[in-house]
Short mmCIF file of C-alpha atoms and ligand atoms in Angstrom, two decimals:
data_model
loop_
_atom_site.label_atom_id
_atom_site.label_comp_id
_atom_site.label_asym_id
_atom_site.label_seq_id
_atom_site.Cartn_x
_atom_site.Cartn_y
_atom_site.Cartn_z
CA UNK A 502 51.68 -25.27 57.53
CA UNK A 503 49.10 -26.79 59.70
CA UNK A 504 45.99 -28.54 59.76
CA UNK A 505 43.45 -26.19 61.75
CA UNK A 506 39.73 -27.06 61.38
CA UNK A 507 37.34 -29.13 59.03
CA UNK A 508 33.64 -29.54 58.17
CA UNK A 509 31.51 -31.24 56.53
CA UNK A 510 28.45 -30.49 54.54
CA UNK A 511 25.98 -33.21 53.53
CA UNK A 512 24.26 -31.62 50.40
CA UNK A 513 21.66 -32.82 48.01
CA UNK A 514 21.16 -34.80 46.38
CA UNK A 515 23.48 -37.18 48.11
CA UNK A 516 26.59 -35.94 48.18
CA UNK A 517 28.83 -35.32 51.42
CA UNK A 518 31.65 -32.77 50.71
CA UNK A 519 34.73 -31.62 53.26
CA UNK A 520 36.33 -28.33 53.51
CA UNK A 521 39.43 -28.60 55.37
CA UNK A 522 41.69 -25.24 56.57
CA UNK A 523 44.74 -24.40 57.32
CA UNK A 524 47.20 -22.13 59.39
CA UNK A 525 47.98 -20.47 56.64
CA UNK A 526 44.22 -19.88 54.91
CA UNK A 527 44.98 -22.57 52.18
CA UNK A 528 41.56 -24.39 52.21
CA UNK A 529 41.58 -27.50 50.76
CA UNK A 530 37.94 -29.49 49.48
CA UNK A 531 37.22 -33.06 48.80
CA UNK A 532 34.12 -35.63 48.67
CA UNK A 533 33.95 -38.33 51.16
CA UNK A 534 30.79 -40.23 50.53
CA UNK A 535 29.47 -43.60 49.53
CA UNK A 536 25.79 -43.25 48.22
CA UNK A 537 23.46 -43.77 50.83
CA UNK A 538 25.34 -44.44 53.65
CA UNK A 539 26.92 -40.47 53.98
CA UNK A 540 26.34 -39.81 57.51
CA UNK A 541 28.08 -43.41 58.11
CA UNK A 542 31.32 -41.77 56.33
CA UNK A 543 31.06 -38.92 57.84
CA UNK A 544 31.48 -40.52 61.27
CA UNK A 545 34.54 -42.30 59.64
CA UNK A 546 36.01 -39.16 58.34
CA UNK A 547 35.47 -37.23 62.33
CA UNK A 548 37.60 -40.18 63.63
CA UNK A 549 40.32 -40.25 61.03
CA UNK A 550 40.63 -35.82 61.13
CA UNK A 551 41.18 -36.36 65.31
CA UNK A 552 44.94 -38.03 64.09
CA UNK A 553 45.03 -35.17 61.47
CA UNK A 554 44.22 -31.97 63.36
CA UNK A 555 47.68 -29.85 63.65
CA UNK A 556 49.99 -31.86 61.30
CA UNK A 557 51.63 -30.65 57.99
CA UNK A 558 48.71 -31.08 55.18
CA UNK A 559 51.28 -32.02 52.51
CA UNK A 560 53.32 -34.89 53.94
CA UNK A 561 49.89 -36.70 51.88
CA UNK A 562 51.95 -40.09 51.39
CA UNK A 563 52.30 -40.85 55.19
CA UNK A 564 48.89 -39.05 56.40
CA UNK A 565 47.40 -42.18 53.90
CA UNK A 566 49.75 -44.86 55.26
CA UNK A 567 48.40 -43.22 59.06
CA UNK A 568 45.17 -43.70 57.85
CA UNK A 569 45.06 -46.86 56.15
CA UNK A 570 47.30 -49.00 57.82
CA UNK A 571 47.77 -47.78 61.44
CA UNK A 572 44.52 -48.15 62.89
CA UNK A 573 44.57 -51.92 62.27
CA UNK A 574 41.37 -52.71 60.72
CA UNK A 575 41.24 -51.56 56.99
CA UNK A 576 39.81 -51.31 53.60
CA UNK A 577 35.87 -51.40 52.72
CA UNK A 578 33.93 -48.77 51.39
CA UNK A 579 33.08 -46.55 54.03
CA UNK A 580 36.90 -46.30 55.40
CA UNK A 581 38.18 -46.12 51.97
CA UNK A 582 35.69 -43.65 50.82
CA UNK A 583 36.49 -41.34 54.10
CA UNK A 584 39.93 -41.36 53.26
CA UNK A 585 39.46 -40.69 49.78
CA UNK A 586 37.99 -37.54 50.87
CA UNK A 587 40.00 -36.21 53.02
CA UNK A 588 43.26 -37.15 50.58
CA UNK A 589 41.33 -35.17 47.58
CA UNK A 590 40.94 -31.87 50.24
CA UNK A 591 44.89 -32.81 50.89
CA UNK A 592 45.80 -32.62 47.56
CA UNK A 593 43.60 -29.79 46.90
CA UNK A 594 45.68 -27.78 49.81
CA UNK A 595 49.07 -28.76 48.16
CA UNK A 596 48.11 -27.73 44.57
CA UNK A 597 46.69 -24.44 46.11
CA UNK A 598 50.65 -24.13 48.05
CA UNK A 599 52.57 -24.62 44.64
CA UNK A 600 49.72 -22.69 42.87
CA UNK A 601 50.08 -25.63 40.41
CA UNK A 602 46.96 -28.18 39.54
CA UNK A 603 47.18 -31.43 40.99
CA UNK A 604 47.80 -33.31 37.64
CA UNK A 605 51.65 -31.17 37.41
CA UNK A 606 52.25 -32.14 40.75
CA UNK A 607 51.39 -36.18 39.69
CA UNK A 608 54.27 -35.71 36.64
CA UNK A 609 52.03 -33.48 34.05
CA UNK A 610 49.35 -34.24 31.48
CA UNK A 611 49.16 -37.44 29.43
CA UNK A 612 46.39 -35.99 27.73
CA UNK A 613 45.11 -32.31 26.26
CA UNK A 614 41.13 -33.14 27.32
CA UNK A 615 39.21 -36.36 28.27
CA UNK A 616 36.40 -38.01 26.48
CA UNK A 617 33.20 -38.14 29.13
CA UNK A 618 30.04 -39.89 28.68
CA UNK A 619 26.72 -39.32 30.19
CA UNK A 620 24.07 -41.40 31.48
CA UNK A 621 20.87 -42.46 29.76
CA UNK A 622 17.24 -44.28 31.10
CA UNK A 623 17.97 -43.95 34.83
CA UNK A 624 17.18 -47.11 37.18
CA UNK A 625 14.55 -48.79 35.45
CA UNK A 626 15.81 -48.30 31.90
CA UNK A 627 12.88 -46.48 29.20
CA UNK A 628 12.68 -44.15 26.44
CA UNK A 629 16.55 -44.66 25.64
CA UNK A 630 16.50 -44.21 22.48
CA UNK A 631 15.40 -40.90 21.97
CA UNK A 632 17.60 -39.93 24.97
CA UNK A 633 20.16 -41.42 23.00
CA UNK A 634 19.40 -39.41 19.94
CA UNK A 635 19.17 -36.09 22.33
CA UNK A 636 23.16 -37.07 23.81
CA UNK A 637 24.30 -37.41 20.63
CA UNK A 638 22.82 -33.95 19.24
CA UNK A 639 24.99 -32.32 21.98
CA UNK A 640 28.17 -33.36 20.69
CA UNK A 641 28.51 -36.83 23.93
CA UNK A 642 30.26 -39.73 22.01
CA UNK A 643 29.86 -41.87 24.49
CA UNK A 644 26.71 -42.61 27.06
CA UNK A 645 26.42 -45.55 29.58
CA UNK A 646 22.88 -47.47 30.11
CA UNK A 647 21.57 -49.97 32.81
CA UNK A 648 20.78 -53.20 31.11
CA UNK A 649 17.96 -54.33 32.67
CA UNK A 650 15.33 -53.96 35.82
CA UNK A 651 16.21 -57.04 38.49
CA UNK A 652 16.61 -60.19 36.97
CA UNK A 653 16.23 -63.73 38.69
CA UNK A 654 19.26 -66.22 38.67
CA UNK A 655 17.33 -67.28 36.22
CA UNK A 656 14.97 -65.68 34.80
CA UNK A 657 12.20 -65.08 30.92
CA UNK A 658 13.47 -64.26 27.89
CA UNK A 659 11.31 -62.01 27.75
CA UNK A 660 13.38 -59.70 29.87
CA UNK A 661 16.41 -60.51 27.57
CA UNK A 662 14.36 -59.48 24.51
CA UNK A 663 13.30 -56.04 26.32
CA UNK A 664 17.14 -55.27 27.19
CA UNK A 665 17.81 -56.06 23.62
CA UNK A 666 15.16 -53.79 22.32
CA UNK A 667 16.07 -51.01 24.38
CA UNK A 668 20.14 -51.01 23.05
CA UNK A 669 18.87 -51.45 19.88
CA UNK A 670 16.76 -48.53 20.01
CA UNK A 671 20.35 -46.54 21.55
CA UNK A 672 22.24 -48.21 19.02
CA UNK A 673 19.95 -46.75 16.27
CA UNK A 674 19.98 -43.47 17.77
CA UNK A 675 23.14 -42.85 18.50
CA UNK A 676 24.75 -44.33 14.77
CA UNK A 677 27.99 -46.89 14.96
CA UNK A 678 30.51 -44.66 16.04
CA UNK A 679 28.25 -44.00 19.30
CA UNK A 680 30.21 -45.54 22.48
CA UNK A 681 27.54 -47.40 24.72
CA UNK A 682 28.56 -48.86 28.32
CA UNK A 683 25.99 -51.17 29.05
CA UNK A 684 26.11 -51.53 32.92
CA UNK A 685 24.87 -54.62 34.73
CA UNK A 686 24.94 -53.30 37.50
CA UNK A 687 25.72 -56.48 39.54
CA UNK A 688 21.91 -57.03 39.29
CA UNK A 689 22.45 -60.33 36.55
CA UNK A 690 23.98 -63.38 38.34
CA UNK A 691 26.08 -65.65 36.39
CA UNK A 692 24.03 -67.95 34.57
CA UNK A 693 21.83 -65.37 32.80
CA UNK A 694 24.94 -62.48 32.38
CA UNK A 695 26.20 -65.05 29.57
CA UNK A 696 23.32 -65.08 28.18
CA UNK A 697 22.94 -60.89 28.01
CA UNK A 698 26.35 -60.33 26.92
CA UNK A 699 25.80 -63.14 24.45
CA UNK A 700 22.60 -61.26 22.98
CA UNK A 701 24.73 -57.96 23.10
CA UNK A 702 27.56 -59.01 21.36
CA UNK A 703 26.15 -57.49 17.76
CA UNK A 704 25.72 -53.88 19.37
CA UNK A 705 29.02 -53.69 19.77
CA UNK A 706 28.98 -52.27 23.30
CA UNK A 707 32.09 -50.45 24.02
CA UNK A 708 31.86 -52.13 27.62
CA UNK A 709 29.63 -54.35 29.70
CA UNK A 710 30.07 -53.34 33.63
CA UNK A 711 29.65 -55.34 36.28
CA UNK A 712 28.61 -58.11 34.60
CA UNK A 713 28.57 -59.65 38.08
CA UNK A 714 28.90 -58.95 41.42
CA UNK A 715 32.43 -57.57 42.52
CA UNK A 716 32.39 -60.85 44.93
CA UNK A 717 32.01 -62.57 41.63
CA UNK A 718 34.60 -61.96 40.04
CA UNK A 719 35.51 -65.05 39.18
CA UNK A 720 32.65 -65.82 37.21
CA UNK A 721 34.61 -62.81 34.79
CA UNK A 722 36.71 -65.63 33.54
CA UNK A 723 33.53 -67.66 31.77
CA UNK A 724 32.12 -64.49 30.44
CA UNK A 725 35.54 -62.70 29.00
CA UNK A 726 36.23 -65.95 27.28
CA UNK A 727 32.16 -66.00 25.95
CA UNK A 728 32.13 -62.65 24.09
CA UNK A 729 34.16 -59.92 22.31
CA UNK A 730 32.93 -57.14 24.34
CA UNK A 731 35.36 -55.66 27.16
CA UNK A 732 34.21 -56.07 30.31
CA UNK A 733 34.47 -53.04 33.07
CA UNK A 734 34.17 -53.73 36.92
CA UNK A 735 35.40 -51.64 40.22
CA UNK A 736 33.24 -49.36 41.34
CA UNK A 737 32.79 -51.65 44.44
CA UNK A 738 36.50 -52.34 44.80
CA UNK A 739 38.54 -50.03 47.28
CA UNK A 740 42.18 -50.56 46.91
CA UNK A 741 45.16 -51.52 45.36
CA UNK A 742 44.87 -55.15 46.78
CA UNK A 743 41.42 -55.59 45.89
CA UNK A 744 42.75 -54.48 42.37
CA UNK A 745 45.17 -56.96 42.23
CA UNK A 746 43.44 -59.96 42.08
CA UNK A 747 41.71 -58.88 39.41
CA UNK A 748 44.26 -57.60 37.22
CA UNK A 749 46.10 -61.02 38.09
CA UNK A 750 43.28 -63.30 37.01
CA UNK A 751 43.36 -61.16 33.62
CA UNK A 752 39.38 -61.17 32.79
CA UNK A 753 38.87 -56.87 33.11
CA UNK A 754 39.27 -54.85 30.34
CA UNK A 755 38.82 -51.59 32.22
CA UNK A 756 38.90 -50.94 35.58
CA UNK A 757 36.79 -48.21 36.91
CA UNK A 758 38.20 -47.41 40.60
CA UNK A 759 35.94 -44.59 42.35
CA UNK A 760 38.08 -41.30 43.46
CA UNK A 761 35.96 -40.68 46.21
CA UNK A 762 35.53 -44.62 47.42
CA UNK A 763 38.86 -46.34 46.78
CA UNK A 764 41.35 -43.99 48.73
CA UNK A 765 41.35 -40.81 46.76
CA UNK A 766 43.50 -39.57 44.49
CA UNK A 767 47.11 -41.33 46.03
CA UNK A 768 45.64 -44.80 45.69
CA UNK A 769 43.61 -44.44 42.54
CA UNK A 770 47.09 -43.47 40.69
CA UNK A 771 48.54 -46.53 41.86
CA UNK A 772 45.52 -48.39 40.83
CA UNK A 773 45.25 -46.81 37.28
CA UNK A 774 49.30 -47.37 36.74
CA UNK A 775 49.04 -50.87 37.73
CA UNK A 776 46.25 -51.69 35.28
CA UNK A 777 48.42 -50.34 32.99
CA UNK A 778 51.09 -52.66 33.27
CA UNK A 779 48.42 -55.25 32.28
CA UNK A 780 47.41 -53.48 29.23
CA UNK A 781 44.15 -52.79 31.10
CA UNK A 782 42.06 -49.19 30.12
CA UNK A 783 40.70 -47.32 33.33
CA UNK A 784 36.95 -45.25 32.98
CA UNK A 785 36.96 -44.08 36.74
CA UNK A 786 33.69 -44.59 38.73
CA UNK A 787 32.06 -40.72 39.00
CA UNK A 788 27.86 -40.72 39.61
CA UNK A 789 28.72 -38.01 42.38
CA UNK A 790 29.50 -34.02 42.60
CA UNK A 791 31.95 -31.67 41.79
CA UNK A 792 34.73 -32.47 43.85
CA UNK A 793 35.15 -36.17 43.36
CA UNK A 794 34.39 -34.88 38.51
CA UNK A 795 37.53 -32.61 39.30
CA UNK A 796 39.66 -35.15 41.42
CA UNK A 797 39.08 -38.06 38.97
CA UNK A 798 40.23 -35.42 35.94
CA UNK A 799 43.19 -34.65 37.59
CA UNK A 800 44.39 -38.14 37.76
CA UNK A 801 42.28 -38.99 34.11
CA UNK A 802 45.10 -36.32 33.52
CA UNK A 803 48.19 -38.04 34.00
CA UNK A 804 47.17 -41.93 33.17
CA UNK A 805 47.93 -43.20 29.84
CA UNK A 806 45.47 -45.99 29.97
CA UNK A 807 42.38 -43.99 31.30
CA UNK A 808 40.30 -43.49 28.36
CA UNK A 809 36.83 -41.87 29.08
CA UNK A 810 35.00 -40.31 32.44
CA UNK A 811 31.93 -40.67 33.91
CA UNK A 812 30.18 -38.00 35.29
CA UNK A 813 26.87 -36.59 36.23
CA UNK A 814 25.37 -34.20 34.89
CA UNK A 815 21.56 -34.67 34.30
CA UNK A 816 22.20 -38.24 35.92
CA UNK A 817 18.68 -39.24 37.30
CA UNK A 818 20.08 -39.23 41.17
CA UNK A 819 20.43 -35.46 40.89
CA UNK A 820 17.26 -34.62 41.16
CA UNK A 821 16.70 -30.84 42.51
CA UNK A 822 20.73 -30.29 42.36
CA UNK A 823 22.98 -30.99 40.11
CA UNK A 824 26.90 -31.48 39.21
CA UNK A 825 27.11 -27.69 38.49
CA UNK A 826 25.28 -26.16 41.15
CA UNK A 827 27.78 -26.13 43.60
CA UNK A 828 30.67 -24.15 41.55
CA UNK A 829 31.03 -21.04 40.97
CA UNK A 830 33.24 -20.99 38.10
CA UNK A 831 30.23 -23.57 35.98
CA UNK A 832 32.79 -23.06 32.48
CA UNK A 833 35.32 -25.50 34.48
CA UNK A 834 32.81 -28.63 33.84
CA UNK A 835 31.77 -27.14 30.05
CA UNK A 836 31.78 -30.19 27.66
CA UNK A 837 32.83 -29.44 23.67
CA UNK A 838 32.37 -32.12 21.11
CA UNK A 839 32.07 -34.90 24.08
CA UNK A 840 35.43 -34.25 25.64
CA UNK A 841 36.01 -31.97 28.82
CA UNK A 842 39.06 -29.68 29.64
CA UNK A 843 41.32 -30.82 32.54
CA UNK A 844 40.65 -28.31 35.12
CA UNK A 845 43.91 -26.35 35.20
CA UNK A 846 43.29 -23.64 38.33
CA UNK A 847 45.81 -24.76 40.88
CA UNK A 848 44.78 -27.78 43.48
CA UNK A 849 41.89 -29.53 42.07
CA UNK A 850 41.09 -26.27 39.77
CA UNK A 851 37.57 -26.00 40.73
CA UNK A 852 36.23 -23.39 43.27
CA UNK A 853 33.20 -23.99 45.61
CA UNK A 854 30.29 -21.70 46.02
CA UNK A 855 31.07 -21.75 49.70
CA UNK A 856 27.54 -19.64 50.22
CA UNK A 857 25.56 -22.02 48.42
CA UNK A 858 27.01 -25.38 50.03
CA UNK A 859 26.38 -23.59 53.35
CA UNK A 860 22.59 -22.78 52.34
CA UNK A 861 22.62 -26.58 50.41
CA UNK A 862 23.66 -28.25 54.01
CA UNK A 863 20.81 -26.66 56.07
CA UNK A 864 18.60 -28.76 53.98
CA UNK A 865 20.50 -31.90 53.87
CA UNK A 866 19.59 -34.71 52.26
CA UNK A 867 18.69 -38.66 53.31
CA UNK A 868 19.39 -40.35 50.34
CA UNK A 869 18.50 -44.31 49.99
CA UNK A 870 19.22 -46.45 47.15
CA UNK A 871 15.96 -48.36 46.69
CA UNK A 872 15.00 -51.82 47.84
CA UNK A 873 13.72 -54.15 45.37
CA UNK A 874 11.86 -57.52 45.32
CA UNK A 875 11.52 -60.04 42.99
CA UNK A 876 7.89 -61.67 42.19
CA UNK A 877 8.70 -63.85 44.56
CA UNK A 878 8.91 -61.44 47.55
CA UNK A 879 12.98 -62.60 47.90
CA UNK A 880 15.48 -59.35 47.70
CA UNK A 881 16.88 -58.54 44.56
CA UNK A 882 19.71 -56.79 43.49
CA UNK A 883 19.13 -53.07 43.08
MG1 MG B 1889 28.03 -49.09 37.60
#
């Protein structure tokens, strides 16, 4: 089998996804894209498919070695998310071969279904609570907050108070057995995250998130050994070796590598297993579409230590589309009693409305994450 053609469709709201085909018409899909900068990726991934045009789609292992390590330069989101892609449509093509899913080609299920949580209070976090109470009432265990708007280095109380307030309010809402991430975002630096996750401790948050910025990471250290709440970073952390320091230092409790940014689904089960040698969970990184939901089940699938999903449905980026739209089979992606099915159709077990992608990508999309100030008029972390 060969490697004949690809293309690529940048769809709202922000997604970018790749159909890849074959000699043999196996077609193969995956989701290359880092948010807001698709059209950069997609550059990345034209490059990379000039080396893959003509060769055998399932010798995966060495097309990612090719990939990663032979043209010198490496790592970084938008190479790592480019090959993520194109390894997902890969895989995809090799499932679809053995008419097997991907997770019985990676050794088999670990699991029967995974727990997923959804997102509450978009950007600037509001009206939680009763979103909270409306998450709940459809059977999610789980959802996954941002803490707070920008915050200075240092910065009121006030602002801690409001943040406090507002988990409170999901906290309520949701009862005790609720699960509630509590993402950061990388917007708190150091010396006011202790004092957040301090104030958070008696909500019993079943994870702070990027508590600081990935380049931070050291500051994990004074903040794991602050609270009892476990702390989840690695959504901006692309491979195995970025991984490694911080499963070294010891200060994650969960890492939450990105299927469609950290090398796809090769290098994310390497990532996963590792953490699990540290006795660290994995909740994979998942605001996107289809593609990358059905790629991180299929490894969710086979890792002991990965414990719940994110994905987004409703999430407020997809605005005008959303995580369904785009399949045609919509049952694949139906959640019961918070917990999902592991797509079980062979490759990643989801099939694309090819029709409606094709309408989707004449409109496009030119999605920006927004800038924000503080008072001040100096940038702040979005
Ligand atoms: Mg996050």
């Amino acid at each position: 089998m060969k490697i004949k053609s690809y293309e690529l469709f940048q769809v709202p709201p922000r997604w970018l996804f790749l159909k890849i085909e074959t000699d043999e018409g196996i077609t193969g899909w995956g989701e290359p894209v880092i948010e807001g900068k698709a059209a950069t990726v997609k550059a990345a991934v034209d490059e990379l498919m000039e080396y893959l045009l003509g060769k055998d789609p399932m010798h995966i292992e060495d097309h990612w070695n090719v990939m990663y390590r032979a043209g010198f330069y490496r790592g970084g989101p938008i190479l790592m998310s480019a090959i993520a892609g194109i390894d997902q449509a890969l895989w995809d093509i090799k499932g679809k071969y053995y008419n097997a899913p991907v997770y019985q080609l990676l050794g088999g299920l670990a699991r029967d279904k995974m727990k997923v949580y959804s997102w509450i209070g978009g950007d600037r976090p509001a009206e939680v609570g009763a979103a909270a109470r409306k998450m709940a009432e459809q059977g999610f265990l789980a959802v996954k907050m941002n803490a707070t708007e920008e915050l200075q280095y240092i910065d009121s109380y006030e602002k801690i108070d409001a943040a406090i307030q507002r988990i409170a309010a999901v906290r309520d809402a949701g009862g005790p057995g609720m699960g509630i991430g509590i993402d950061f975002h990388g917007r708190v630096h150091k010396p006011m995250a202790k004092i957040l996750a301090k104030e958070l401790e008696p909500f019993r948050p079943m994870f702070i998130e990027e508590p600081v910025l990935p380049e931070n990471n050291e500051d994990l250290r004074e903040i794991a050994q602050h609270v009892a709440i476990p702390i989840a970073t690695g959504e901006r952390m692309f491979s195995k070796w970025q991984f490694k320091t911080l499963l070294k230092d010891g200060y994650a409790d969960i890492i939450q590598p990105d299927v469609s940014h950290a090398g796809g689904i090769t290098e994310c089960k390497k990532i996963i297993s590792m953490a699990e040698a540290f006795d660290v969970a994995a909740a994979p990184h998942c605001p996107l579409g289809p593609i990358a939901l059905a790629a991180c089940l299929q490894v969710d699938a086979t890792c002991h230590n990965a414990f719940i999903q994110e994905q987004s449905l409703g999430i407020h980026y997809n605005q005008g589309s959303d995580l369904l739209d785009y399949l045609t089979d919509k049952t694949v992606f139906q959640y019961r009693d918070g917990y999902v099915d592991i797509p079980s159709q062979p490759g990643l077990g989801i099939e694309i409305n090819e029709t409606h992608v094709r309408k989707m990508a004449a409109e496009g999309h030119n999605w920006r994450n927004p800038v924000w100030r503080h008072t001040d008029g100096s940038v702040a972390e979005w």
